[in-house]
Coordinates of C-alpha atoms and ligand atoms in Angstrom, one line a residue:
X1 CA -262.3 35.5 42.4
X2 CA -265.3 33.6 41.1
X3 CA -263.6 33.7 37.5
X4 CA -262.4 30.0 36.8
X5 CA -260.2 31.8 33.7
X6 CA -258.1 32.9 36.6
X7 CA -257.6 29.8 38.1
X8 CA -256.4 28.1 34.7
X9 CA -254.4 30.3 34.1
X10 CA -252.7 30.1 37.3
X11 CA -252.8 26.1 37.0
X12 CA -251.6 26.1 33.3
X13 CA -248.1 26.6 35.5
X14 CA -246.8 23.7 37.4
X15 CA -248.2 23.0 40.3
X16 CA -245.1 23.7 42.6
X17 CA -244.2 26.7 41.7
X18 CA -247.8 28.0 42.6
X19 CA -247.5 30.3 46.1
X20 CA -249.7 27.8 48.1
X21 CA -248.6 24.9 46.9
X22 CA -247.3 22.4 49.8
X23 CA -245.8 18.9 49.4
X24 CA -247.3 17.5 52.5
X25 CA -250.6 18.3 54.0
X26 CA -249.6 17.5 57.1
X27 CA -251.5 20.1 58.5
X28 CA -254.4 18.9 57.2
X29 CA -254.1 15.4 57.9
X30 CA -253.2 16.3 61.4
X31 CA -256.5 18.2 62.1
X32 CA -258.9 15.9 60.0
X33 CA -257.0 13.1 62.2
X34 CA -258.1 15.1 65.1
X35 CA -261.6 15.8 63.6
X36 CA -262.2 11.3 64.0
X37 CA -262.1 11.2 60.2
X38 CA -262.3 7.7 59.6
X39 CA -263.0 5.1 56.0
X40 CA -266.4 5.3 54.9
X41 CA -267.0 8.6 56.2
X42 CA -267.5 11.2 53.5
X43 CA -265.1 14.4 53.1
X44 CA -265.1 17.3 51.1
X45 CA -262.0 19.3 50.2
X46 CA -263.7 22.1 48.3
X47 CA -261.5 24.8 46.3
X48 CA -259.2 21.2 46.3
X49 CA -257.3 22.9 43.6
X50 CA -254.1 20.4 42.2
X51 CA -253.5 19.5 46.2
X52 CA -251.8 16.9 47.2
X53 CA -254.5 16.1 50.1
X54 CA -256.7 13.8 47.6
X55 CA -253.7 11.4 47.1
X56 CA -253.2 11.7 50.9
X57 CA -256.7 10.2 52.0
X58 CA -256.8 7.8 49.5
X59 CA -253.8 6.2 50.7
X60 CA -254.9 6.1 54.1
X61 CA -258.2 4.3 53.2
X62 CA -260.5 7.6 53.7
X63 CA -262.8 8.7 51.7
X64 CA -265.2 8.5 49.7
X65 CA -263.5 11.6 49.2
X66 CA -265.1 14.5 46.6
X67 CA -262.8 17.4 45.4
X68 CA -265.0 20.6 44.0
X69 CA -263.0 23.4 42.6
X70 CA -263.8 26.0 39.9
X71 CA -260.8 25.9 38.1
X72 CA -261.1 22.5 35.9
X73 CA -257.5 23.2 34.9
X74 CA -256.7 22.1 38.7
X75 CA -258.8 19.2 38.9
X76 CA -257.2 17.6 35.6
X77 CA -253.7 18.2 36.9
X78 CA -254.7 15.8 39.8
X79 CA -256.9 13.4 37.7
X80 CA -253.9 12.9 35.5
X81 CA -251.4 12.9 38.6
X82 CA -253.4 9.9 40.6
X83 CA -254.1 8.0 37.3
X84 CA -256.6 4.5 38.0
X85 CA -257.2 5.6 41.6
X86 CA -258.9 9.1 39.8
X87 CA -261.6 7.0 39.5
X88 CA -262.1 6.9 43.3
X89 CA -262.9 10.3 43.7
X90 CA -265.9 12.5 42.8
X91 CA -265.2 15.3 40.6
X92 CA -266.6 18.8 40.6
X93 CA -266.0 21.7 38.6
X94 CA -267.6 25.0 39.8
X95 CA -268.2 27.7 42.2
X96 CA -268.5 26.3 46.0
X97 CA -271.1 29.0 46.8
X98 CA -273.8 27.6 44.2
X99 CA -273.3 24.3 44.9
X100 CA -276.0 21.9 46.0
X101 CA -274.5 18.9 47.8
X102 CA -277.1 16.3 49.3
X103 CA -277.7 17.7 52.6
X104 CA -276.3 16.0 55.2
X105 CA -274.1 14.4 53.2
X106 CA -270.3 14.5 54.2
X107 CA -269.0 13.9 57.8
X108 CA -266.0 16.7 57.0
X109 CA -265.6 19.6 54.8
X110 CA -261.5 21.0 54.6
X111 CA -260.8 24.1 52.8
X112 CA -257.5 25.7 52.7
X113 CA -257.1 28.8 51.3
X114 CA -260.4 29.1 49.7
X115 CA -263.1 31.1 51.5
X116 CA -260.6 34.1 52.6
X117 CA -261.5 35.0 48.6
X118 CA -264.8 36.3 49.5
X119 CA -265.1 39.4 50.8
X120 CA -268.4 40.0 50.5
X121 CA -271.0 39.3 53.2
X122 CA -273.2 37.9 50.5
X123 CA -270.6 35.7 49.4
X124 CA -269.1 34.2 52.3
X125 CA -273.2 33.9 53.5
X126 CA -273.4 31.5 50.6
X127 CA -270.8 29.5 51.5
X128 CA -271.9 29.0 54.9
X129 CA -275.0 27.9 53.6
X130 CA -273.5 25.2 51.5
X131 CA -270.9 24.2 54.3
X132 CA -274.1 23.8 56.6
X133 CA -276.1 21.7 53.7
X134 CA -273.5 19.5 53.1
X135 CA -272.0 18.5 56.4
X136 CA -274.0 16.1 58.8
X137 CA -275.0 17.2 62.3
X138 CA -272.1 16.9 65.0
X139 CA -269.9 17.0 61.2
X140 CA -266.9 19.0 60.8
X141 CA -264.8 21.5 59.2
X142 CA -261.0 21.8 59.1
X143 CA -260.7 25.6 57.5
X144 CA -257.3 27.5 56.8
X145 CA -256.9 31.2 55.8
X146 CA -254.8 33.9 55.8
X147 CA -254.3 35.3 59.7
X148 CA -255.3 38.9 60.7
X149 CA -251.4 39.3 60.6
X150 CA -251.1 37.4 56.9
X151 CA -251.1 38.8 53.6
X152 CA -253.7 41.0 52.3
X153 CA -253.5 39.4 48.6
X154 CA -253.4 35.5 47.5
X155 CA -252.9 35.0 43.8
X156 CA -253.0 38.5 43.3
X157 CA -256.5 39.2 44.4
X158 CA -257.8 40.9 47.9
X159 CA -258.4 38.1 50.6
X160 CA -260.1 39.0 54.1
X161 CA -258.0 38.0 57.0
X162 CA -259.2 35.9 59.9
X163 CA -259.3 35.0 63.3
X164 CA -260.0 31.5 64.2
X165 CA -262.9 33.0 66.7
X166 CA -264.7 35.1 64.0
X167 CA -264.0 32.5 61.7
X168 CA -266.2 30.4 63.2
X169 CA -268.8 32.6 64.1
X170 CA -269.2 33.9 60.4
X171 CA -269.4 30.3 59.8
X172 CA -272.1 29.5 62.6
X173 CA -270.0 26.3 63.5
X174 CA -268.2 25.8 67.6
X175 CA -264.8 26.3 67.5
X176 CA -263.3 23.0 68.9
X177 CA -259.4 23.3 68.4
X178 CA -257.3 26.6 66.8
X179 CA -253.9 26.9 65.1
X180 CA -251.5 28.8 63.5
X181 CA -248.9 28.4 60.9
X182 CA -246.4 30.1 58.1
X183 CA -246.5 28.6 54.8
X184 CA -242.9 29.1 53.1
X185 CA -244.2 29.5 49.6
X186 CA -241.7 28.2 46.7
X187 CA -240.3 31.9 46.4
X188 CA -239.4 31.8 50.3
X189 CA -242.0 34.4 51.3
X190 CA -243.6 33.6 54.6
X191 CA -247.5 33.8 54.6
X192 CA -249.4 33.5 58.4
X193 CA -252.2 31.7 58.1
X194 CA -254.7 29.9 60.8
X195 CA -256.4 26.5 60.9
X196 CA -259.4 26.2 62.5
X197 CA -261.6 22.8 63.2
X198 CA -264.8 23.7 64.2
X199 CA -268.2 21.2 64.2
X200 CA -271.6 21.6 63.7
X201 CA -274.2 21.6 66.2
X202 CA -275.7 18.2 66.5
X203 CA -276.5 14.4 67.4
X204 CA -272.3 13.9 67.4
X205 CA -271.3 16.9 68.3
Ligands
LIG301 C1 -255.0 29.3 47.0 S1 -255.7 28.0 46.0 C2 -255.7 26.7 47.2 C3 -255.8 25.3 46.5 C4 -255.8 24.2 47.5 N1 -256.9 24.3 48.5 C5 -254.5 24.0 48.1 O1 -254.3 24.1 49.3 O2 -253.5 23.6 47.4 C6 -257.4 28.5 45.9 C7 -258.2 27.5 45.2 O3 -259.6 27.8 45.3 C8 -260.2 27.7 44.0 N2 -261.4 28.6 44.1 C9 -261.4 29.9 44.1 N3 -262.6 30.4 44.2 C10 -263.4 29.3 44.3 C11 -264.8 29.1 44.3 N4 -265.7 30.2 44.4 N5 -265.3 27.9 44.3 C12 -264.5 26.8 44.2 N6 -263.2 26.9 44.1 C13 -262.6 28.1 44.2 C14 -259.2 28.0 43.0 O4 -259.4 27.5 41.8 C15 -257.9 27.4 43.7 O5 -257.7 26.1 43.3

């Protein structure tokens, strides 16, 4: 999953037809909303991908927003769709596990569909390490994956399934609110995914 020439190739598509593409993050917005995200507070959406969240916060006045995905591809279908207000928002290219965010740097960190790719414990181990470096005490995360009940493959590769419960505890974050949902992807197929927000121990939380 860690292969970006997988992800560009699935981005040299357009963006809507891709299975998890969504017009409206609603869900997102909603749970961030809930999460107190508000301007000047820093938030990450890592394995962003070409969604339409960016555009989203920066029309609501949040931010400074960073979106980190492997797949370059991805990011440059969103650079060129925002145009100027690109400009606004850091840019990374590369695998979340081996990145090294300033620690304590971001009051909320959203991933949707994203960490359900590892299925290693090594892997999703690293990623718990970054989420932990990069987030501020009492910060939080708003993460979606597949549900035990959802599909065992995204984009054609293996995902592990998840409660909202163990999510959190492989994550070592408290598990403050819990949803569920089915994405309709383009095709009509129905995916069962959850949505957890969960915060990190600390001074806020
Ligand atoms: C199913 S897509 C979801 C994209 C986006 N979050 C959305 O909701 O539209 C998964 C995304 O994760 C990215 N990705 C996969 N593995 C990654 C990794 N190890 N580090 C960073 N991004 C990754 C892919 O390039 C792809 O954009």
């Amino acid at each position: 999953m860690s292969d970006p020439g997988h992800w560009d190739r699935a981005y040299a598509r357009s963006a809507e037809a891709l299975s998890w593409f969504e017009a409206d993050p609603v869900r997102s917005l909603a749970l961030l909303d809930r999460a107190g995200l508000r301007p000047g507070q820093a938030v990450v959406d890592v394995g962003g991908g070409a969604s339409l969240l960016v555009d989203a916060l920066l029309a609501r006045g949040l931010g400074p927003v960073t979106v980190l995905d492997l797949s370059p591809v991805a990011l440059a279908t969103s650079q060129s769709r925002l145009g100027p207000l690109a400009e606004r928002v850091d840019w990374i290219a590369g695998d979340v596990t081996a990145w090294r965010p300033e620690p304590g740097g971001y009051a909320l960190w959203h991933d949707r569909a994203v960490f359900h790719f590892l299925t290693t414990a090594a892997g999703q181990a690293a990623y718990a390490a970054v989420l932990h470096r990069a987030l501020a005490p009492g910060g939080a995360a708003v993460v979606a994956t597949f549900a035990p009940d959802g599909p065992e493959r995204c984009s054609g590769l293996p995902v592990q399934r998840w409660s909202s419960e163990d999510l959190a505890q492989a994550l070592g974050l408290r598990l403050d609110h819990a949803e569920r949902f089915v994405h309709v992807t383009p095709s009509g197929n129905e995916q069962r995914f959850q949505m957890a927000l969960m915060r990190k121990e600390g001074e806020d939380g």
